[in-house]
Tab-separated table of C-alpha atoms in Angstrom:
chain	number	residue	atom	x	y	z
A	205	MET	CA	31.018	18.391	53.720
A	206	ALA	CA	30.162	14.668	53.714
A	207	ASP	CA	26.453	15.521	53.722
A	208	ASN	CA	26.948	17.809	50.728
A	209	LEU	CA	28.822	15.108	48.845
A	210	ASN	CA	26.060	12.602	49.579
A	211	LEU	CA	23.474	15.099	48.354
A	212	VAL	CA	25.405	15.610	45.134
A	213	SER	CA	25.604	11.825	44.649
A	214	VAL	CA	21.879	11.420	45.203
A	215	LEU	CA	21.095	14.244	42.773
A	216	GLY	CA	23.397	12.635	40.219
A	217	VAL	CA	21.577	9.318	40.526
A	218	LEU	CA	18.217	11.075	40.222
A	219	LEU	CA	19.413	12.848	37.080
A	220	VAL	CA	20.456	9.567	35.472
A	221	LEU	CA	17.155	7.947	36.445
A	222	THR	CA	15.275	10.908	35.039
A	223	ILE	CA	17.140	10.611	31.740
A	224	PHE	CA	16.504	6.905	31.380
A	225	HIS	CA	12.939	6.689	32.658
A	226	ASN	CA	11.400	9.672	30.931
A	227	PRO	CA	10.928	9.732	27.174
A	228	ILE	CA	13.293	11.998	25.270
A	229	ILE	CA	11.750	13.746	22.298
A	230	VAL	CA	14.069	13.402	19.329
A	231	TYR	CA	13.252	14.674	15.887
A	232	ALA	CA	13.835	12.326	12.988
A	233	GLY	CA	17.058	13.752	11.630
A	234	GLU	CA	18.421	15.193	14.867
A	235	GLY	CA	22.041	14.237	15.430
A	236	VAL	CA	22.034	11.963	12.396
A	237	PRO	CA	24.532	12.651	9.599
A	238	ASN	CA	23.392	12.893	5.991
A	239	VAL	CA	23.785	9.404	4.612
A	240	ALA	CA	22.346	7.526	1.671
A	241	LEU	CA	19.859	4.664	1.832
A	242	PHE	CA	20.098	1.724	-0.564
A	243	THR	CA	17.455	-1.001	-0.542
A	244	PHE	CA	17.503	-4.456	-2.106
A	245	GLY	CA	14.831	-7.109	-2.234
A	246	ASP	CA	11.349	-7.888	-3.482
A	247	SER	CA	7.920	-6.253	-3.571
A	248	TYR	CA	8.081	-5.272	0.119
A	249	TYR	CA	10.840	-2.788	-0.729
A	250	ASP	CA	9.977	-2.134	-4.396
A	251	ALA	CA	9.698	1.641	-4.855
A	252	GLY	CA	8.273	1.202	-8.366
A	253	ASN	CA	11.019	-0.604	-10.282
A	254	LYS	CA	8.678	-3.336	-11.507
A	255	VAL	CA	6.717	-0.719	-13.435
A	256	PHE	CA	9.798	0.184	-15.494
A	257	LEU	CA	11.051	-3.384	-15.881
A	258	SER	CA	7.790	-4.976	-17.020
A	259	GLN	CA	6.455	-4.958	-20.568
A	260	ARG	CA	2.924	-4.893	-19.196
A	261	LYS	CA	1.140	-1.570	-18.942
A	262	ASP	CA	-1.650	-2.807	-16.685
A	263	LEU	CA	0.250	-3.756	-13.548
A	264	PRO	CA	-2.138	-3.804	-10.563
A	265	GLN	CA	0.110	-1.633	-8.375
A	266	THR	CA	-0.299	1.220	-10.849
A	267	TYR	CA	-4.064	1.330	-10.357
A	268	TRP	CA	-6.383	2.429	-7.585
A	269	PRO	CA	-6.749	1.503	-4.739
A	270	TYR	CA	-2.956	1.103	-4.483
A	271	GLY	CA	-1.657	4.422	-3.205
A	272	LYS	CA	-5.103	5.281	-1.829
A	273	SER	CA	-3.711	6.921	1.308
A	274	ARG	CA	-1.480	9.135	-0.847
A	275	ASP	CA	-4.184	9.885	-3.447
A	276	TYR	CA	-2.422	8.147	-6.325
A	277	PRO	CA	-0.994	4.726	-7.254
A	278	ASN	CA	2.781	4.947	-7.084
A	279	GLY	CA	3.911	1.491	-8.152
A	280	LYS	CA	4.315	0.347	-4.543
A	281	PHE	CA	2.465	-2.573	-2.998
A	282	SER	CA	0.598	-0.647	-0.334
A	283	ASP	CA	-2.072	1.986	0.047
A	284	GLY	CA	0.741	4.489	0.583
A	285	HIS	CA	4.318	4.599	1.803
A	286	ILE	CA	6.421	1.508	2.516
A	287	VAL	CA	9.040	0.922	5.224
A	288	PRO	CA	12.022	2.377	3.293
A	289	ASP	CA	10.059	5.592	2.660
A	290	PHE	CA	9.606	6.150	6.380
A	291	ILE	CA	13.270	5.400	7.056
A	292	ALA	CA	14.133	7.888	4.285
A	293	ASP	CA	11.975	10.479	6.002
A	294	PHE	CA	13.565	9.768	9.395
A	295	ILE	CA	17.041	10.434	7.990
A	296	SER	CA	15.903	13.589	6.181
A	297	ILE	CA	16.094	12.365	2.600
A	298	PRO	CA	14.280	15.017	0.491
A	299	ASN	CA	10.549	14.376	0.002
A	300	GLY	CA	10.751	11.460	2.434
A	301	VAL	CA	10.706	8.822	-0.303
A	302	LEU	CA	13.326	6.597	-1.875
A	303	PRO	CA	13.304	6.689	-5.712
A	304	PRO	CA	13.294	3.537	-7.875
A	305	VAL	CA	16.603	3.043	-9.658
A	306	LEU	CA	14.932	2.217	-12.990
A	307	LYS	CA	12.969	5.463	-13.192
A	308	PRO	CA	14.753	7.847	-15.579
A	309	GLY	CA	16.071	11.101	-14.198
A	310	VAL	CA	15.592	10.485	-10.480
A	311	ASP	CA	17.859	12.088	-7.890
A	312	ILE	CA	20.033	9.284	-6.517
A	313	SER	CA	22.337	11.474	-4.424
A	314	ARG	CA	20.796	10.222	-1.148
A	315	GLY	CA	20.332	6.643	-2.286
A	316	VAL	CA	17.976	4.575	-4.385
A	317	SER	CA	15.867	1.408	-4.363
A	318	PHE	CA	17.109	-1.610	-6.329
A	319	ALA	CA	14.278	-3.849	-5.060
A	320	VAL	CA	11.896	-5.361	-7.611
A	321	ALA	CA	8.629	-7.239	-7.163
A	322	ASP	CA	8.944	-11.017	-7.733
A	323	ALA	CA	12.661	-10.906	-6.934
A	324	SER	CA	14.207	-13.907	-5.275
A	325	ILE	CA	17.588	-15.132	-4.117
A	326	LEU	CA	17.909	-18.292	-6.194
A	327	GLY	CA	16.116	-17.181	-9.351
A	328	ALA	CA	13.560	-14.695	-10.627
A	329	PRO	CA	10.975	-14.385	-13.401
A	330	VAL	CA	12.045	-12.710	-16.629
A	331	GLU	CA	10.638	-9.319	-15.631
A	332	SER	CA	12.369	-9.178	-12.274
A	333	MET	CA	15.891	-9.377	-10.835
A	334	THR	CA	17.600	-11.725	-8.453
A	335	LEU	CA	19.306	-10.201	-5.440
A	336	ASN	CA	22.631	-10.819	-7.149
A	337	GLN	CA	21.485	-8.910	-10.243
A	338	GLN	CA	20.447	-6.004	-8.029
A	339	VAL	CA	23.847	-5.987	-6.338
A	340	VAL	CA	25.605	-6.100	-9.716
A	341	LYS	CA	23.539	-3.108	-10.831
A	342	PHE	CA	24.733	-1.245	-7.731
A	343	LYS	CA	28.287	-2.248	-8.658
A	344	ASN	CA	27.837	-0.759	-12.121
A	345	MET	CA	26.491	2.494	-10.631
A	346	LYS	CA	28.967	2.718	-7.778
A	347	SER	CA	30.866	5.632	-9.316
A	348	ASN	CA	27.871	7.892	-8.575
A	349	TRP	CA	28.888	7.957	-4.905
A	350	ASN	CA	32.325	8.286	-3.335
A	351	ASP	CA	33.731	5.478	-1.204
A	352	SER	CA	33.460	7.242	2.157
A	353	TYR	CA	29.804	8.081	1.480
A	354	ILE	CA	28.999	4.476	0.607
A	355	GLU	CA	30.795	3.249	3.722
A	356	LYS	CA	28.665	5.343	6.083
A	357	SER	CA	25.352	4.758	4.277
A	358	LEU	CA	22.627	2.200	4.999
A	359	PHE	CA	22.056	-0.974	2.999
A	360	MET	CA	18.647	-2.535	3.731
A	361	ILE	CA	17.707	-6.030	2.521
A	362	TYR	CA	14.417	-7.908	2.571
A	363	ILE	CA	14.121	-10.915	0.284
A	364	GLY	CA	13.315	-14.638	0.313
A	365	THR	CA	9.523	-14.740	0.215
A	366	GLU	CA	9.417	-15.793	-3.443
A	367	ASP	CA	12.002	-18.527	-2.893
A	368	TYR	CA	9.963	-20.250	-0.204
A	369	LEU	CA	6.534	-19.720	-1.786
A	370	ASN	CA	7.833	-21.244	-5.024
A	371	PHE	CA	9.580	-24.117	-3.239
A	372	THR	CA	6.435	-25.001	-1.285
A	373	LYS	CA	4.255	-24.994	-4.398
A	374	ALA	CA	6.704	-27.212	-6.255
A	375	ASN	CA	7.436	-29.477	-3.264
A	376	PRO	CA	4.313	-29.708	-1.070
A	377	ASN	CA	5.514	-32.981	0.465
A	378	ALA	CA	9.151	-32.066	1.010
A	379	ASP	CA	10.620	-33.840	4.010
A	380	ALA	CA	12.778	-32.201	6.681
A	381	SER	CA	16.080	-32.945	4.956
A	382	ALA	CA	14.856	-31.481	1.648
A	383	GLN	CA	13.657	-28.349	3.448
A	384	GLN	CA	16.961	-27.938	5.289
A	385	ALA	CA	18.941	-28.391	2.084
A	386	PHE	CA	16.878	-25.736	0.326
A	387	VAL	CA	17.211	-23.260	3.195
A	388	THR	CA	20.972	-23.820	3.282
A	389	ASN	CA	21.162	-23.155	-0.448
A	390	VAL	CA	19.202	-19.901	-0.088
A	391	ILE	CA	21.327	-18.706	2.837
A	392	ASN	CA	24.595	-19.499	1.060
A	393	ARG	CA	23.529	-17.420	-1.936
A	394	LEU	CA	22.407	-14.602	0.331
A	395	LYS	CA	25.744	-14.741	2.119
A	396	ASN	CA	27.599	-14.410	-1.189
A	397	ASP	CA	25.507	-11.405	-2.226
A	398	ILE	CA	26.092	-9.623	1.090
A	399	LYS	CA	29.801	-10.433	0.809
A	400	LEU	CA	29.805	-8.838	-2.648
A	401	LEU	CA	28.138	-5.680	-1.327
A	402	TYR	CA	30.725	-5.527	1.456
A	403	SER	CA	33.543	-5.873	-1.069
A	404	LEU	CA	32.051	-2.893	-2.935
A	405	GLY	CA	32.414	-0.707	0.149
A	406	ALA	CA	29.111	-1.199	1.968
A	407	SER	CA	29.606	-1.603	5.710
A	408	LYS	CA	26.279	-0.843	7.450
A	409	PHE	CA	23.639	-3.516	6.838
A	410	VAL	CA	20.012	-3.755	7.955
A	411	VAL	CA	18.602	-7.232	7.324
A	412	GLN	CA	14.898	-7.809	7.857
A	413	LEU	CA	13.893	-11.360	8.771
A	414	LEU	CA	11.108	-13.029	6.808
A	415	ALA	CA	7.502	-12.645	7.915
A	416	PRO	CA	5.507	-15.705	9.048
A	417	LEU	CA	4.822	-16.610	5.427
A	418	GLY	CA	2.206	-19.212	6.284
A	419	CYS	CA	0.035	-16.493	7.826
A	420	LEU	CA	-0.196	-14.284	4.744
A	421	PRO	CA	-3.837	-13.916	3.632
A	422	ILE	CA	-2.998	-15.210	0.146
A	423	VAL	CA	-1.435	-18.351	1.653
A	424	ARG	CA	-4.399	-18.990	3.986
A	425	GLN	CA	-6.695	-18.539	1.003
A	426	GLU	CA	-4.795	-20.713	-1.480
A	427	TYR	CA	-4.097	-23.514	0.997
A	428	LYS	CA	-7.586	-23.269	2.519
A	429	THR	CA	-6.380	-23.122	6.121
A	430	GLY	CA	-9.194	-20.875	7.359
A	431	ASN	CA	-7.946	-18.789	10.260
A	432	GLU	CA	-4.960	-21.061	10.813
A	433	CYS	CA	-1.530	-20.430	9.343
A	434	TYR	CA	0.117	-22.855	6.922
A	435	GLU	CA	2.836	-24.215	9.155
A	436	LEU	CA	5.097	-25.648	6.444
A	437	LEU	CA	5.802	-22.118	5.198
A	438	ASN	CA	6.190	-20.774	8.717
A	439	ASP	CA	8.710	-23.503	9.483
A	440	LEU	CA	10.729	-22.629	6.386
A	441	ALA	CA	10.714	-18.946	7.343
A	442	LYS	CA	11.872	-19.810	10.872
A	443	GLN	CA	14.680	-22.011	9.564
A	444	HIS	CA	15.783	-19.205	7.243
A	445	ASN	CA	15.567	-16.550	9.949
A	446	GLY	CA	17.539	-18.653	12.410
A	447	LYS	CA	20.572	-18.576	10.116
A	448	ILE	CA	20.654	-14.819	9.476
A	449	GLY	CA	22.032	-13.646	12.834
A	450	PRO	CA	24.903	-16.172	13.001
A	451	MET	CA	25.829	-15.403	9.381
A	452	LEU	CA	26.048	-11.654	10.075
A	453	ASN	CA	27.922	-12.285	13.342
A	454	GLU	CA	30.512	-14.193	11.355
A	455	PHE	CA	30.993	-11.299	8.928
A	456	ALA	CA	31.334	-8.808	11.773
A	457	LYS	CA	33.761	-10.913	13.824
A	458	ILE	CA	36.208	-11.573	10.990
A	459	SER	CA	36.199	-7.934	9.854
A	460	THR	CA	38.809	-5.579	11.269
A	461	SER	CA	39.115	-1.806	11.629
A	462	PRO	CA	39.065	0.370	9.595
A	463	TYR	CA	36.803	-1.891	7.516
A	464	GLY	CA	34.455	-3.104	10.199
A	465	PHE	CA	31.278	-4.876	9.098
A	466	GLN	CA	28.296	-3.466	11.037
A	467	PHE	CA	24.712	-4.690	11.054
A	468	THR	CA	21.374	-4.958	12.740
A	469	VAL	CA	18.670	-7.629	12.428
A	470	PHE	CA	14.962	-6.771	12.429
A	471	ASP	CA	12.809	-9.615	13.781
A	472	PHE	CA	9.953	-8.958	11.375
A	473	TYR	CA	8.616	-12.489	11.968
A	474	ASN	CA	7.662	-11.914	15.598
A	475	ALA	CA	6.720	-8.280	15.066
A	476	VAL	CA	4.095	-9.502	12.588
A	477	LEU	CA	3.048	-12.489	14.670
A	478	ARG	CA	2.300	-10.322	17.702
A	479	ARG	CA	-0.061	-8.259	15.598
A	480	ILE	CA	-1.931	-11.056	13.840
A	481	ALA	CA	-1.939	-13.947	16.329
A	482	THR	CA	-5.543	-13.540	17.481
A	483	GLY	CA	-7.070	-12.208	14.294
A	484	ARG	CA	-7.641	-8.869	16.029
A	485	SER	CA	-4.885	-6.771	17.556
A	486	LEU	CA	-6.441	-4.163	19.786
A	487	ASN	CA	-3.107	-3.364	21.419
A	488	TYR	CA	-1.823	-2.180	18.054
A	489	ARG	CA	-5.198	-0.831	16.832
A	490	PHE	CA	-5.524	-3.311	13.988
A	491	PHE	CA	-9.060	-4.659	14.012
A	492	VAL	CA	-8.612	-7.066	11.082
A	493	THR	CA	-5.367	-8.992	10.869
A	494	ASN	CA	-6.062	-12.202	8.938
A	495	THR	CA	-7.922	-10.776	5.914
A	496	SER	CA	-6.793	-8.248	3.335
A	497	CYS	CA	-8.302	-4.811	2.917
A	498	CYS	CA	-8.348	-5.189	-0.868
A	499	GLY	CA	-9.141	-8.269	-2.960
A	500	VAL	CA	-11.566	-11.149	-3.396
A	501	GLY	CA	-11.840	-14.639	-1.933
A	502	THR	CA	-12.192	-16.104	1.525
A	503	HIS	CA	-9.512	-13.733	2.816
A	504	ASN	CA	-9.881	-10.962	0.192
A	505	ALA	CA	-6.393	-11.953	-0.857
A	506	TYR	CA	-6.505	-11.984	-4.664
A	507	GLY	CA	-6.941	-9.449	-7.434
A	508	CYS	CA	-6.379	-6.070	-5.800
A	509	GLY	CA	-5.883	-3.508	-8.563
A	510	LYS	CA	-6.541	-5.985	-11.367
A	511	GLY	CA	-8.822	-4.547	-14.018
A	512	ASN	CA	-10.638	-7.818	-14.645
A	513	VAL	CA	-11.336	-8.530	-10.970
A	514	HIS	CA	-14.160	-6.873	-9.051
A	515	SER	CA	-12.175	-6.729	-5.854
A	516	LYS	CA	-13.600	-5.491	-2.588
A	517	LEU	CA	-12.102	-2.616	-0.667
A	518	CYS	CA	-12.437	-2.188	3.070
A	519	GLU	CA	-13.951	1.028	4.407
A	520	TYR	CA	-10.972	2.040	6.526
A	521	GLN	CA	-7.599	0.604	5.565
A	522	ARG	CA	-5.850	1.864	8.709
A	523	SER	CA	-7.764	-0.703	10.753
A	524	TYR	CA	-6.285	-3.529	8.625
A	525	PHE	CA	-2.817	-5.011	8.982
A	526	PHE	CA	-2.726	-6.355	5.409
A	527	PHE	CA	-3.643	-4.198	2.452
A	528	ASP	CA	-3.531	-6.966	-0.171
A	529	GLY	CA	-2.835	-10.684	0.063
A	530	ARG	CA	0.836	-10.292	0.848
A	531	HIS	CA	1.616	-6.694	1.740
A	532	ASN	CA	0.915	-4.443	4.689
A	533	THR	CA	-1.086	-1.255	4.924
A	534	GLU	CA	0.746	2.033	5.200
A	535	LYS	CA	-0.121	2.203	8.898
A	536	ALA	CA	1.505	-1.193	9.514
A	537	GLN	CA	4.525	-0.198	7.409
A	538	GLU	CA	4.922	2.938	9.510
A	539	GLU	CA	4.837	0.924	12.738
A	540	MET	CA	7.548	-1.383	11.424
A	541	ALA	CA	9.712	1.551	10.387
A	542	HIS	CA	9.458	3.043	13.876
A	543	LEU	CA	10.456	-0.299	15.383
A	544	LEU	CA	13.516	-0.344	13.157
A	545	TYR	CA	14.555	3.235	13.724
A	546	GLY	CA	13.122	4.195	17.074
A	547	ALA	CA	14.745	1.699	19.392
A	548	ASP	CA	12.673	-1.316	20.258
A	549	PRO	CA	15.124	-3.927	21.608
A	550	ASP	CA	12.322	-6.511	21.497
A	551	VAL	CA	12.650	-6.727	17.735
A	552	VAL	CA	15.938	-5.106	16.713
A	553	GLN	CA	19.423	-6.185	17.709
A	554	PRO	CA	22.256	-5.660	18.341
A	555	MET	CA	21.446	-1.988	17.679
A	556	THR	CA	18.754	0.156	16.123
A	557	VAL	CA	18.976	1.766	12.713
A	558	ARG	CA	19.617	5.135	14.313
A	559	GLU	CA	22.457	3.685	16.388
A	560	LEU	CA	23.849	1.957	13.328
A	561	ILE	CA	23.979	5.229	11.391
A	562	VAL	CA	25.877	7.098	14.099
A	563	TYR	CA	28.140	4.180	15.021
A	564	PRO	CA	31.728	5.157	14.086
A	565	THR	CA	32.313	4.083	10.512
A	566	GLY	CA	34.876	1.347	10.075
A	567	GLU	CA	34.990	0.305	13.729
A	568	THR	CA	34.377	-3.291	14.683
A	569	MET	CA	31.189	-4.012	16.604
A	570	ARG	CA	31.104	-4.329	20.389
A	571	GLU	CA	27.894	-6.378	20.490
A	572	TYR	CA	26.542	-9.115	18.269
A	573	TRP	CA	23.272	-10.817	17.490
A	574	GLU	CA	22.219	-13.286	20.190
A	575	PRO	CA	19.676	-16.095	19.734
A	576	ASN	CA	16.417	-16.009	21.683
A	577	ASN	CA	17.435	-12.866	23.462
A	578	LEU	CA	15.712	-10.096	21.541
A	579	ALA	CA	13.850	-8.706	24.541
A	580	ILE	CA	16.996	-8.077	26.583
A	581	ARG	CA	19.246	-5.090	26.207
A	582	ARG	CA	22.464	-6.884	27.072
A	583	ARG	CA	24.416	-3.911	28.385
A	584	PRO	CA	24.522	-0.152	27.906
A	585	SER	CA	26.678	1.140	25.090
A	586	ARG	CA	30.045	2.572	26.106
A	587	ASP	CA	29.102	5.643	24.145
A	588	PHE	CA	26.691	7.660	26.318
A	589	TYR	CA	24.700	8.989	23.365
A	590	LEU	CA	24.446	5.584	21.691
A	591	GLY	CA	23.172	4.231	24.987
A	592	LEU	CA	20.490	6.903	25.110
A	593	ALA	CA	19.349	5.954	21.619
A	594	ALA	CA	17.938	2.731	23.010
A	595	TYR	CA	15.395	4.718	24.979
A	596	TYR	CA	14.215	7.153	22.291
């Protein structure tokens, strides 16, 4: 009898090891409830809103080669889909794309994009919207969705690039105290906007950290850094990013059931840096990572889609990390979306997007963001299926 019990124990251990050390094939929408996706931010998340907000009829993103991989320009800053589109596809939103809120007659039942190119946190050009203005627009449209649906849906945010690019241009010699003061101002505004969304019923937040802004092709080109990154902008991005996790932790820790604040942080900064650090990223199959696929200049970083610019176009955009001077190719966008959704604890914590969706609505979080600890899965989830999600 003892031998039989030992055999059963050994088989049980082997079963657990088999589950956790062999990949489990999970289809995109499998086990995931139908929820909406709402995105806020700038051109990285803009699904085409700029086209409907601008008085200009010759916006570059409405001309070839934007949309090249999808056979038509769609108002997005890529050769095809952007990160929110892939997330929309993963959660079975019809057609696998998120519609722009400013496009008349679109189906908003499964969510919508409020993001607009040139948006910022502290202020925006006339033909754009600040993050606060985007949130207020959601507030005015809130009656289109019931409260329980909003509570279980995803709210994705990526914004701040414009704030720091503009600050650096206006203050090229800013000292450390001036930089810190500006970052604090940006974060405080961001905190207020997230707090407003939470007060409107949002509870599941996905916040994407800023990219290494000093490494963007347009920045290398304008500041003439060659193959080096412009460190002032990288430092600002790092200061900004370092405040996001603690801010979201604070929201989550002071919230209580049944109105728990839930979130995940995507370390976009290091995800990008790993792919562009050497100028060629063979591990990720990007052969050109410091020059744009489309544009003119030392880094092909200016003029993509502009009618008065004879911009160059690379032969094969999927081998490039950047499509234009600031935005990624569809292939790179797809990789980032899989990192967000498909469980890579190196860059997403304290849980993946898929875990966040299925996490019981309204409950307080069991884990929080931890500094300098992205590569460590701190402990298995108490929920067996949530624990498995980390290995999908």
